[in-house]
Amino acid sequence: MRPCSTVMHLLLRCMRGCCRRSRMPRSLRRPLSYIKLIFKSLYFNSLTNSEVVFDSMLEPVFWMVEIVTRWFGMVFVFLVVALTSSVIFIAYYCLLPLVLQTYSPGWIMWHICYGHWIIVMIAFHYYKATSTPPGYPPKMKTDVPFVSVCKKCIIPKPARSHHCGICKTCILKMDHHCPWLNNCVGHYNHRYFFSFCLFLTLGCMYCSISGRNLFIDAYNAIDHFRHMEAEKQGVPVTGIGLLIGIAPSEGVAGKEVSQPPYTNKDRMFHKSIIYMWVLTSTVSVALGALTLWHALLITRGETSIERHINHKETKRLAKRGKVYRNPFSYGKLNNWKVFFGVEKRSHWLTRIFLPSGHTPYGDGLTWDIYPLKKDMMPV
């Protein structure tokens, strides 16, 4: 409070001194008076602190981010669909023929079954995450208990609800607004969002690990033929790997075999392998970190927004010698049961590892507090 007040006081003194030294024209006096009034409103407000001033300064930045995210939401969705489709096309056009030619029947069945299962899970959960509304509080007066009133919507806000500046409405159990979904992540599509991130990470890791040797061979092939084109002379080929498919340097009757032409089809084949491996490896690292973060939040029974709120409450109560407990956490295992909607043992398979469109636990308006029900779903 003191540093903020000192800065405001110095700014007012500078502005007052400028007005005294030079006579301002009437056209500038009114804007200057308005600016002085703004500074005085911040200076004489008892609730003003450094955080309020900092948020006020960053408000134009937040406003621009909201506008860009709102208008370019469909562009982000198109990028997700286009990049995912490109990897699937390369897998079918380039990798599947190699798998059928080189692997044993057992490995062929594994790659085909696992690859198609991952594709189905990614497509299903992404479609559901983008098309499912996150959930909204009732606009009319009801008997549902609420914790506050939204200052922007001017409607009662139930517990765990927050206002989204991009969607311009309150969201039930809001986690965040995801531009890659062009949708808010809330009560009704949180599971779809997390499952999409999880299975997309598993799919990218699968492509990255299984295509590592192919990537090395493709990179060596492009590098080898680049040097061959630079030298512009015939050089005996000594074998570069599986992807090149070139005969060794010793041919029939002890004669060297000349290098076959490096066509545009071969070049595009190798570049596609490199593109797929670099893209899937990068996404698996970045998205894997995001998935682990959300898994930690689910284990604690909180959302991304509640993580910051709970952290502040923990520090505030710690100064008073008290311990803060998250009222919406039912225990590590029960938090996962509530999140995935597991009500019996078979649901661990049918509702997690298979496409399922079941609704989440509860209505998002009222929540059981941990002292009342410690074991939500005894499975």
mmCIF file of C-alpha atoms in Angstrom:
data_model
loop_
_atom_site.group_PDB
_atom_site.id
_atom_site.type_symbol
_atom_site.label_atom_id
_atom_site.label_comp_id
_atom_site.label_asym_id
_atom_site.label_seq_id
_atom_site.Cartn_x
_atom_site.Cartn_y
_atom_site.Cartn_z
ATOM 1 C CA MET A 1 0.000 0.000 0.000
ATOM 2 C CA ARG A 2 2.812 2.493 0.873
ATOM 3 C CA PRO A 3 4.847 2.108 -2.383
ATOM 4 C CA CYS A 4 1.640 2.414 -4.429
ATOM 5 C CA SER A 5 0.545 5.560 -2.555
ATOM 6 C CA THR A 6 3.992 7.103 -2.907
ATOM 7 C CA VAL A 7 4.021 6.589 -6.681
ATOM 8 C CA MET A 8 0.542 8.080 -7.035
ATOM 9 C CA HIS A 9 1.519 11.085 -4.911
ATOM 10 C CA LEU A 10 4.628 11.753 -7.011
ATOM 11 C CA LEU A 11 2.641 11.552 -10.250
ATOM 12 C CA LEU A 12 0.092 14.044 -8.941
ATOM 13 C CA ARG A 13 2.825 16.450 -7.882
ATOM 14 C CA CYS A 14 4.465 16.253 -11.316
ATOM 15 C CA MET A 15 1.178 16.898 -13.073
ATOM 16 C CA ARG A 16 0.405 19.805 -10.738
ATOM 17 C CA GLY A 17 3.827 21.322 -11.340
ATOM 18 C CA CYS A 18 3.445 21.082 -15.101
ATOM 19 C CA CYS A 19 0.123 22.929 -14.911
ATOM 20 C CA ARG A 20 1.606 25.748 -12.828
ATOM 21 C CA ARG A 21 4.711 26.283 -14.962
ATOM 22 C CA SER A 22 2.964 26.477 -18.304
ATOM 23 C CA ARG A 23 -0.444 27.790 -19.169
ATOM 24 C CA MET A 24 -2.284 24.976 -20.907
ATOM 25 C CA PRO A 25 -4.768 25.795 -23.677
ATOM 26 C CA ARG A 26 -8.405 25.151 -22.939
ATOM 27 C CA SER A 27 -8.532 22.216 -25.371
ATOM 28 C CA LEU A 28 -5.978 20.338 -23.215
ATOM 29 C CA ARG A 29 -7.228 21.365 -19.777
ATOM 30 C CA ARG A 30 -10.258 19.099 -19.869
ATOM 31 C CA PRO A 31 -8.381 15.868 -20.805
ATOM 32 C CA LEU A 32 -5.711 16.704 -18.244
ATOM 33 C CA SER A 33 -8.329 17.240 -15.560
ATOM 34 C CA TYR A 34 -9.866 13.889 -16.440
ATOM 35 C CA ILE A 35 -6.474 12.170 -16.113
ATOM 36 C CA LYS A 36 -5.927 13.845 -12.745
ATOM 37 C CA LEU A 37 -9.342 12.662 -11.617
ATOM 38 C CA ILE A 38 -8.433 9.078 -12.564
ATOM 39 C CA PHE A 39 -5.208 9.241 -10.574
ATOM 40 C CA LYS A 40 -7.007 10.762 -7.593
ATOM 41 C CA SER A 41 -9.651 8.027 -7.696
ATOM 42 C CA LEU A 42 -6.871 5.462 -7.414
ATOM 43 C CA TYR A 43 -4.962 7.424 -4.800
ATOM 44 C CA PHE A 44 -7.862 8.127 -2.436
ATOM 45 C CA ASN A 45 -9.413 4.645 -2.713
ATOM 46 C CA SER A 46 -8.835 2.683 0.474
ATOM 47 C CA LEU A 47 -8.994 -0.621 -1.450
ATOM 48 C CA THR A 48 -6.258 0.361 -3.906
ATOM 49 C CA ASN A 49 -3.050 -1.637 -3.783
ATOM 50 C CA SER A 50 -0.268 -2.620 -6.144
ATOM 51 C CA GLU A 51 -2.242 -5.593 -7.512
ATOM 52 C CA VAL A 52 -5.231 -3.417 -8.448
ATOM 53 C CA VAL A 53 -3.004 -0.890 -10.240
ATOM 54 C CA PHE A 54 -1.133 -3.672 -12.056
ATOM 55 C CA ASP A 55 -4.375 -5.325 -13.179
ATOM 56 C CA SER A 56 -5.697 -1.968 -14.383
ATOM 57 C CA MET A 57 -2.557 -1.401 -16.464
ATOM 58 C CA LEU A 58 -2.809 -4.870 -18.011
ATOM 59 C CA GLU A 59 -6.541 -4.612 -18.721
ATOM 60 C CA PRO A 60 -5.986 -3.487 -22.379
ATOM 61 C CA VAL A 61 -3.710 -6.494 -22.912
ATOM 62 C CA PHE A 62 -6.336 -8.871 -21.501
ATOM 63 C CA TRP A 63 -8.952 -7.205 -23.686
ATOM 64 C CA MET A 64 -6.872 -7.737 -26.836
ATOM 65 C CA VAL A 65 -6.190 -11.370 -25.922
ATOM 66 C CA GLU A 66 -9.911 -11.989 -25.437
ATOM 67 C CA ILE A 67 -10.728 -10.460 -28.832
ATOM 68 C CA VAL A 68 -8.010 -12.442 -30.654
ATOM 69 C CA THR A 69 -9.032 -15.691 -28.953
ATOM 70 C CA ARG A 70 -12.715 -15.114 -29.732
ATOM 71 C CA TRP A 71 -12.211 -14.299 -33.413
ATOM 72 C CA PHE A 72 -9.485 -16.882 -34.131
ATOM 73 C CA GLY A 73 -11.086 -19.792 -32.297
ATOM 74 C CA MET A 74 -12.086 -21.556 -35.512
ATOM 75 C CA VAL A 75 -8.558 -21.098 -36.863
ATOM 76 C CA PHE A 76 -7.128 -22.989 -33.876
ATOM 77 C CA VAL A 77 -9.686 -25.774 -34.359
ATOM 78 C CA PHE A 78 -8.758 -25.990 -38.041
ATOM 79 C CA LEU A 79 -5.067 -26.253 -37.122
ATOM 80 C CA VAL A 80 -5.746 -29.138 -34.724
ATOM 81 C CA VAL A 81 -7.791 -31.018 -37.335
ATOM 82 C CA ALA A 82 -5.297 -30.305 -40.134
ATOM 83 C CA LEU A 83 -2.175 -31.311 -38.181
ATOM 84 C CA THR A 84 -3.791 -34.449 -36.793
ATOM 85 C CA SER A 85 -5.107 -35.436 -40.224
ATOM 86 C CA SER A 86 -1.676 -34.921 -41.784
ATOM 87 C CA VAL A 87 -0.060 -37.308 -39.292
ATOM 88 C CA ILE A 88 -2.790 -39.903 -39.892
ATOM 89 C CA PHE A 89 -2.350 -39.573 -43.673
ATOM 90 C CA ILE A 90 1.419 -40.100 -43.396
ATOM 91 C CA ALA A 91 0.864 -43.094 -41.138
ATOM 92 C CA TYR A 92 -1.465 -44.717 -43.689
ATOM 93 C CA TYR A 93 0.444 -43.747 -46.819
ATOM 94 C CA CYS A 94 4.050 -44.169 -45.641
ATOM 95 C CA LEU A 95 4.240 -46.255 -42.479
ATOM 96 C CA LEU A 96 1.499 -48.849 -42.939
ATOM 97 C CA PRO A 97 3.049 -50.360 -46.129
ATOM 98 C CA LEU A 98 6.408 -50.680 -44.328
ATOM 99 C CA VAL A 99 4.742 -52.334 -41.345
ATOM 100 C CA LEU A 100 2.975 -54.857 -43.576
ATOM 101 C CA GLN A 101 6.218 -55.687 -45.390
ATOM 102 C CA THR A 102 8.700 -55.899 -42.514
ATOM 103 C CA TYR A 103 6.900 -56.896 -39.285
ATOM 104 C CA SER A 104 5.643 -60.261 -38.101
ATOM 105 C CA PRO A 105 1.876 -60.972 -38.028
ATOM 106 C CA GLY A 106 1.750 -60.424 -34.260
ATOM 107 C CA TRP A 107 3.354 -56.969 -34.455
ATOM 108 C CA ILE A 108 1.179 -56.086 -37.459
ATOM 109 C CA MET A 109 -1.973 -56.809 -35.443
ATOM 110 C CA TRP A 110 -0.614 -54.767 -32.491
ATOM 111 C CA HIS A 111 0.168 -51.691 -34.613
ATOM 112 C CA ILE A 112 -3.134 -51.834 -36.500
ATOM 113 C CA CYS A 113 -5.301 -52.334 -33.394
ATOM 114 C CA TYR A 114 -3.483 -49.831 -31.177
ATOM 115 C CA GLY A 115 -3.224 -47.200 -33.920
ATOM 116 C CA HIS A 116 -6.907 -47.334 -34.835
ATOM 117 C CA TRP A 117 -7.964 -47.359 -31.169
ATOM 118 C CA ILE A 118 -5.938 -44.203 -30.541
ATOM 119 C CA ILE A 119 -7.418 -42.516 -33.620
ATOM 120 C CA VAL A 120 -10.983 -43.307 -32.551
ATOM 121 C CA MET A 121 -10.400 -42.082 -28.986
ATOM 122 C CA ILE A 122 -8.771 -38.828 -30.136
ATOM 123 C CA ALA A 123 -11.475 -38.038 -32.691
ATOM 124 C CA PHE A 124 -14.348 -38.892 -30.329
ATOM 125 C CA HIS A 125 -13.118 -36.875 -27.347
ATOM 126 C CA TYR A 126 -12.091 -33.865 -29.430
ATOM 127 C CA TYR A 127 -15.503 -33.730 -31.094
ATOM 128 C CA LYS A 128 -17.283 -34.038 -27.751
ATOM 129 C CA ALA A 129 -15.031 -31.438 -26.091
ATOM 130 C CA THR A 130 -15.705 -28.865 -28.822
ATOM 131 C CA SER A 131 -19.433 -29.544 -29.277
ATOM 132 C CA THR A 132 -20.521 -30.098 -25.654
ATOM 133 C CA PRO A 133 -21.546 -26.922 -23.770
ATOM 134 C CA PRO A 134 -19.539 -26.582 -20.546
ATOM 135 C CA GLY A 135 -22.637 -25.776 -18.484
ATOM 136 C CA TYR A 136 -24.173 -22.442 -17.498
ATOM 137 C CA PRO A 137 -25.902 -21.217 -14.322
ATOM 138 C CA PRO A 138 -29.653 -20.587 -14.570
ATOM 139 C CA LYS A 139 -30.560 -17.104 -15.759
ATOM 140 C CA MET A 140 -33.827 -16.989 -13.855
ATOM 141 C CA LYS A 141 -34.348 -16.975 -10.097
ATOM 142 C CA THR A 142 -34.224 -20.474 -8.590
ATOM 143 C CA ASP A 143 -33.797 -22.145 -5.221
ATOM 144 C CA VAL A 144 -30.224 -23.212 -6.051
ATOM 145 C CA PRO A 145 -27.806 -21.906 -3.404
ATOM 146 C CA PHE A 146 -25.192 -19.462 -4.626
ATOM 147 C CA VAL A 147 -22.009 -18.005 -3.174
ATOM 148 C CA SER A 148 -21.901 -14.605 -4.910
ATOM 149 C CA VAL A 149 -23.344 -12.516 -7.709
ATOM 150 C CA CYS A 150 -21.441 -12.101 -10.976
ATOM 151 C CA LYS A 151 -20.553 -8.442 -11.489
ATOM 152 C CA LYS A 152 -20.744 -8.789 -15.284
ATOM 153 C CA CYS A 153 -23.694 -11.167 -15.794
ATOM 154 C CA ILE A 154 -25.562 -9.797 -12.758
ATOM 155 C CA ILE A 155 -26.825 -13.287 -11.921
ATOM 156 C CA PRO A 156 -26.208 -15.537 -8.880
ATOM 157 C CA LYS A 157 -23.059 -17.677 -9.157
ATOM 158 C CA PRO A 158 -23.162 -21.208 -7.707
ATOM 159 C CA ALA A 159 -20.090 -22.697 -6.078
ATOM 160 C CA ARG A 160 -17.132 -23.329 -8.425
ATOM 161 C CA SER A 161 -18.649 -21.101 -11.152
ATOM 162 C CA HIS A 162 -16.640 -18.326 -12.782
ATOM 163 C CA HIS A 163 -17.169 -15.744 -15.497
ATOM 164 C CA CYS A 164 -15.458 -16.235 -18.865
ATOM 165 C CA GLY A 165 -14.551 -12.977 -20.571
ATOM 166 C CA ILE A 166 -14.321 -14.672 -23.976
ATOM 167 C CA CYS A 167 -17.665 -16.501 -23.841
ATOM 168 C CA LYS A 168 -19.247 -13.506 -22.048
ATOM 169 C CA THR A 169 -21.069 -15.724 -19.550
ATOM 170 C CA CYS A 170 -20.542 -17.684 -16.350
ATOM 171 C CA ILE A 171 -19.397 -21.308 -16.592
ATOM 172 C CA LEU A 172 -20.168 -24.142 -14.173
ATOM 173 C CA LYS A 173 -16.984 -25.528 -12.594
ATOM 174 C CA MET A 174 -14.910 -23.511 -15.027
ATOM 175 C CA ASP A 175 -11.346 -24.716 -15.561
ATOM 176 C CA HIS A 176 -10.204 -22.409 -18.377
ATOM 177 C CA HIS A 177 -11.094 -21.255 -21.883
ATOM 178 C CA CYS A 178 -9.256 -23.419 -24.404
ATOM 179 C CA PRO A 179 -8.601 -21.734 -27.795
ATOM 180 C CA TRP A 180 -7.745 -25.120 -29.359
ATOM 181 C CA LEU A 181 -11.321 -26.210 -28.612
ATOM 182 C CA ASN A 182 -12.906 -22.812 -29.238
ATOM 183 C CA ASN A 183 -14.869 -23.607 -26.114
ATOM 184 C CA CYS A 184 -14.704 -23.265 -22.361
ATOM 185 C CA VAL A 185 -13.685 -26.279 -20.297
ATOM 186 C CA GLY A 186 -16.334 -26.679 -17.634
ATOM 187 C CA HIS A 187 -18.455 -29.184 -15.768
ATOM 188 C CA TYR A 188 -19.931 -31.069 -18.735
ATOM 189 C CA ASN A 189 -16.873 -31.276 -21.037
ATOM 190 C CA HIS A 190 -13.938 -31.340 -18.619
ATOM 191 C CA ARG A 191 -13.638 -35.125 -18.928
ATOM 192 C CA TYR A 192 -13.648 -34.929 -22.733
ATOM 193 C CA PHE A 193 -10.904 -32.304 -22.683
ATOM 194 C CA PHE A 194 -8.645 -34.290 -20.370
ATOM 195 C CA SER A 195 -9.228 -37.550 -22.262
ATOM 196 C CA PHE A 196 -8.419 -35.822 -25.545
ATOM 197 C CA CYS A 197 -5.148 -34.511 -24.119
ATOM 198 C CA LEU A 198 -4.314 -37.921 -22.646
ATOM 199 C CA PHE A 199 -4.959 -39.973 -25.792
ATOM 200 C CA LEU A 200 -3.362 -37.419 -28.097
ATOM 201 C CA THR A 201 -0.235 -37.558 -25.918
ATOM 202 C CA LEU A 202 -0.255 -41.366 -26.042
ATOM 203 C CA GLY A 203 -0.684 -41.287 -29.815
ATOM 204 C CA CYS A 204 2.151 -38.809 -30.316
ATOM 205 C CA MET A 205 4.428 -40.819 -28.035
ATOM 206 C CA TYR A 206 3.551 -43.958 -30.007
ATOM 207 C CA CYS A 207 4.469 -42.297 -33.328
ATOM 208 C CA SER A 208 7.614 -40.753 -31.870
ATOM 209 C CA ILE A 209 8.950 -43.964 -30.304
ATOM 210 C CA SER A 210 8.002 -46.347 -33.097
ATOM 211 C CA GLY A 211 9.208 -43.964 -35.834
ATOM 212 C CA ARG A 212 12.578 -43.095 -34.308
ATOM 213 C CA ASN A 213 14.608 -45.460 -36.523
ATOM 214 C CA LEU A 214 12.635 -44.424 -39.597
ATOM 215 C CA PHE A 215 13.368 -40.786 -38.790
ATOM 216 C CA ILE A 216 17.109 -41.488 -38.520
ATOM 217 C CA ASP A 217 17.109 -43.387 -41.811
ATOM 218 C CA ALA A 218 15.128 -40.655 -43.574
ATOM 219 C CA TYR A 219 17.421 -37.936 -42.255
ATOM 220 C CA ASN A 220 20.532 -39.868 -43.330
ATOM 221 C CA ALA A 221 18.997 -40.512 -46.754
ATOM 222 C CA ILE A 222 18.293 -36.816 -47.387
ATOM 223 C CA ASP A 223 21.733 -35.853 -46.131
ATOM 224 C CA HIS A 224 23.418 -38.531 -48.262
ATOM 225 C CA PHE A 225 21.698 -37.567 -51.493
ATOM 226 C CA ARG A 226 22.283 -33.882 -50.812
ATOM 227 C CA HIS A 227 26.021 -34.567 -50.743
ATOM 228 C CA MET A 228 25.702 -36.736 -53.855
ATOM 229 C CA GLU A 229 23.997 -33.939 -55.756
ATOM 230 C CA ALA A 230 26.648 -31.462 -54.599
ATOM 231 C CA GLU A 231 29.515 -33.646 -55.781
ATOM 232 C CA LYS A 232 27.760 -34.470 -59.084
ATOM 233 C CA GLN A 233 29.631 -37.699 -59.546
ATOM 234 C CA GLY A 234 28.919 -41.385 -59.222
ATOM 235 C CA VAL A 235 29.823 -42.772 -55.827
ATOM 236 C CA PRO A 236 29.358 -46.406 -54.807
ATOM 237 C CA VAL A 237 26.435 -46.879 -52.450
ATOM 238 C CA THR A 238 27.185 -48.690 -49.199
ATOM 239 C CA GLY A 239 23.652 -48.917 -47.817
ATOM 240 C CA ILE A 240 21.897 -46.156 -45.895
ATOM 241 C CA GLY A 241 19.056 -48.010 -44.231
ATOM 242 C CA LEU A 242 15.661 -49.544 -44.598
ATOM 243 C CA LEU A 243 13.983 -46.499 -46.082
ATOM 244 C CA ILE A 244 16.461 -46.066 -48.951
ATOM 245 C CA GLY A 245 16.371 -49.637 -50.198
ATOM 246 C CA ILE A 246 19.650 -49.402 -52.102
ATOM 247 C CA ALA A 247 21.789 -52.408 -52.932
ATOM 248 C CA PRO A 248 25.247 -52.734 -51.332
ATOM 249 C CA SER A 249 28.380 -51.617 -53.132
ATOM 250 C CA GLU A 250 29.381 -55.103 -54.254
ATOM 251 C CA GLY A 251 27.094 -56.320 -57.063
ATOM 252 C CA VAL A 252 27.016 -59.449 -59.115
ATOM 253 C CA ALA A 253 30.371 -60.493 -60.625
ATOM 254 C CA GLY A 254 32.225 -58.062 -58.351
ATOM 255 C CA LYS A 255 30.938 -54.951 -60.124
ATOM 256 C CA GLU A 256 29.757 -51.874 -58.289
ATOM 257 C CA VAL A 257 26.097 -51.012 -58.586
ATOM 258 C CA SER A 258 25.322 -47.451 -59.606
ATOM 259 C CA GLN A 259 23.054 -45.317 -57.488
ATOM 260 C CA PRO A 260 19.377 -45.223 -58.551
ATOM 261 C CA PRO A 261 17.873 -41.793 -59.219
ATOM 262 C CA TYR A 262 16.569 -39.878 -56.200
ATOM 263 C CA THR A 263 13.059 -38.953 -57.334
ATOM 264 C CA ASN A 264 10.712 -36.338 -55.923
ATOM 265 C CA LYS A 265 8.557 -39.148 -54.554
ATOM 266 C CA ASP A 266 11.489 -40.437 -52.486
ATOM 267 C CA ARG A 267 12.279 -36.933 -51.283
ATOM 268 C CA MET A 268 8.683 -36.284 -50.221
ATOM 269 C CA PHE A 269 8.558 -39.685 -48.520
ATOM 270 C CA HIS A 270 11.618 -38.930 -46.389
ATOM 271 C CA LYS A 271 10.509 -35.380 -45.591
ATOM 272 C CA SER A 272 7.092 -36.668 -44.516
ATOM 273 C CA ILE A 273 8.727 -39.077 -42.096
ATOM 274 C CA ILE A 274 10.841 -36.250 -40.616
ATOM 275 C CA TYR A 275 7.832 -33.925 -40.395
ATOM 276 C CA MET A 276 5.738 -36.530 -38.597
ATOM 277 C CA TRP A 277 8.460 -37.417 -36.104
ATOM 278 C CA VAL A 278 9.343 -33.802 -35.246
ATOM 279 C CA LEU A 279 5.671 -32.818 -34.864
ATOM 280 C CA THR A 280 4.661 -35.803 -32.737
ATOM 281 C CA SER A 281 7.779 -35.556 -30.543
ATOM 282 C CA THR A 282 7.189 -31.855 -29.884
ATOM 283 C CA VAL A 283 3.486 -32.318 -29.139
ATOM 284 C CA SER A 284 4.125 -35.320 -26.886
ATOM 285 C CA VAL A 285 6.480 -33.241 -24.704
ATOM 286 C CA ALA A 286 4.377 -30.056 -24.561
ATOM 287 C CA LEU A 287 0.977 -31.710 -24.314
ATOM 288 C CA GLY A 288 2.330 -34.378 -21.987
ATOM 289 C CA ALA A 289 3.374 -31.699 -19.502
ATOM 290 C CA LEU A 290 -0.094 -30.106 -19.719
ATOM 291 C CA THR A 291 -1.762 -33.489 -19.217
ATOM 292 C CA LEU A 292 0.341 -34.225 -16.140
ATOM 293 C CA TRP A 293 -0.566 -30.817 -14.699
ATOM 294 C CA HIS A 294 -4.294 -31.442 -15.155
ATOM 295 C CA ALA A 295 -3.908 -34.952 -13.724
ATOM 296 C CA LEU A 296 -2.395 -33.387 -10.608
ATOM 297 C CA LEU A 297 -5.311 -30.954 -10.370
ATOM 298 C CA ILE A 298 -7.839 -33.789 -10.725
ATOM 299 C CA THR A 299 -6.055 -35.746 -7.994
ATOM 300 C CA ARG A 300 -6.420 -32.734 -5.692
ATOM 301 C CA GLY A 301 -10.054 -32.184 -6.651
ATOM 302 C CA GLU A 302 -9.612 -28.680 -8.024
ATOM 303 C CA THR A 303 -9.617 -26.778 -11.322
ATOM 304 C CA SER A 304 -6.976 -24.449 -12.753
ATOM 305 C CA ILE A 305 -8.788 -21.404 -11.357
ATOM 306 C CA GLU A 306 -9.359 -23.037 -7.970
ATOM 307 C CA ARG A 307 -5.668 -23.888 -7.808
ATOM 308 C CA HIS A 308 -4.792 -20.188 -7.549
ATOM 309 C CA ILE A 309 -7.669 -19.485 -5.146
ATOM 310 C CA ASN A 310 -6.738 -22.399 -2.879
ATOM 311 C CA HIS A 311 -3.083 -21.351 -2.916
ATOM 312 C CA LYS A 312 -3.970 -17.850 -1.705
ATOM 313 C CA GLU A 313 -6.305 -19.217 0.960
ATOM 314 C CA THR A 314 -3.622 -21.627 2.157
ATOM 315 C CA LYS A 315 -1.136 -18.774 2.582
ATOM 316 C CA ARG A 316 -3.738 -16.510 4.232
ATOM 317 C CA LEU A 317 -4.783 -19.118 6.794
ATOM 318 C CA ALA A 318 -1.197 -20.219 7.390
ATOM 319 C CA LYS A 319 -0.430 -16.728 8.704
ATOM 320 C CA ARG A 320 -3.191 -17.242 11.266
ATOM 321 C CA GLY A 321 -1.889 -20.672 12.223
ATOM 322 C CA LYS A 322 -4.713 -22.538 10.493
ATOM 323 C CA VAL A 323 -4.758 -25.254 7.827
ATOM 324 C CA TYR A 324 -6.866 -24.882 4.700
ATOM 325 C CA ARG A 325 -8.707 -27.913 3.290
ATOM 326 C CA ASN A 326 -10.246 -27.995 -0.153
ATOM 327 C CA PRO A 327 -13.988 -28.612 0.473
ATOM 328 C CA PHE A 328 -14.419 -30.214 -2.972
ATOM 329 C CA SER A 329 -11.735 -32.874 -2.544
ATOM 330 C CA TYR A 330 -13.039 -36.343 -1.633
ATOM 331 C CA GLY A 331 -9.686 -38.134 -1.557
ATOM 332 C CA LYS A 332 -7.298 -38.988 -4.381
ATOM 333 C CA LEU A 333 -9.054 -42.097 -5.669
ATOM 334 C CA ASN A 334 -12.564 -40.713 -5.178
ATOM 335 C CA ASN A 335 -11.634 -37.549 -7.053
ATOM 336 C CA TRP A 336 -10.823 -39.676 -10.090
ATOM 337 C CA LYS A 337 -14.026 -41.683 -9.675
ATOM 338 C CA VAL A 338 -16.103 -38.513 -9.569
ATOM 339 C CA PHE A 339 -14.231 -37.016 -12.511
ATOM 340 C CA PHE A 340 -14.655 -40.041 -14.813
ATOM 341 C CA GLY A 341 -18.082 -41.007 -13.460
ATOM 342 C CA VAL A 342 -17.007 -44.450 -12.279
ATOM 343 C CA GLU A 343 -19.929 -46.018 -10.412
ATOM 344 C CA LYS A 344 -19.030 -49.725 -10.737
ATOM 345 C CA ARG A 345 -15.957 -51.764 -11.573
ATOM 346 C CA SER A 346 -16.772 -52.237 -15.260
ATOM 347 C CA HIS A 347 -16.822 -48.462 -15.728
ATOM 348 C CA TRP A 348 -13.019 -48.346 -15.367
ATOM 349 C CA LEU A 349 -12.948 -49.977 -18.813
ATOM 350 C CA THR A 350 -16.104 -48.831 -20.528
ATOM 351 C CA ARG A 351 -15.995 -45.172 -19.440
ATOM 352 C CA ILE A 352 -12.251 -44.515 -19.638
ATOM 353 C CA PHE A 353 -10.671 -46.715 -22.324
ATOM 354 C CA LEU A 354 -13.708 -46.818 -24.618
ATOM 355 C CA PRO A 355 -15.731 -43.933 -26.085
ATOM 356 C CA SER A 356 -18.476 -42.978 -23.647
ATOM 357 C CA GLY A 357 -20.868 -40.050 -23.692
ATOM 358 C CA HIS A 358 -22.174 -40.373 -20.131
ATOM 359 C CA THR A 359 -22.869 -37.219 -18.150
ATOM 360 C CA PRO A 360 -20.581 -36.237 -15.248
ATOM 361 C CA TYR A 361 -21.406 -36.686 -11.582
ATOM 362 C CA GLY A 362 -23.812 -34.058 -10.267
ATOM 363 C CA ASP A 363 -25.454 -31.097 -11.956
ATOM 364 C CA GLY A 364 -22.624 -28.601 -11.436
ATOM 365 C CA LEU A 365 -24.852 -26.368 -9.278
ATOM 366 C CA THR A 366 -24.536 -28.040 -5.880
ATOM 367 C CA TRP A 367 -21.630 -30.050 -4.479
ATOM 368 C CA ASP A 368 -21.209 -32.477 -1.612
ATOM 369 C CA ILE A 369 -18.766 -31.226 0.997
ATOM 370 C CA TYR A 370 -16.150 -33.692 2.263
ATOM 371 C CA PRO A 371 -17.387 -33.956 5.900
ATOM 372 C CA LEU A 372 -20.768 -35.189 4.672
ATOM 373 C CA LYS A 373 -19.608 -37.885 2.251
ATOM 374 C CA LYS A 374 -16.050 -39.078 2.442
ATOM 375 C CA ASP A 375 -16.446 -42.057 0.090
ATOM 376 C CA MET A 376 -18.442 -40.798 -2.877
ATOM 377 C CA MET A 377 -18.416 -43.998 -4.916
ATOM 378 C CA PRO A 378 -17.278 -47.145 -3.083
ATOM 379 C CA VAL A 379 -15.976 -49.088 -6.085
#
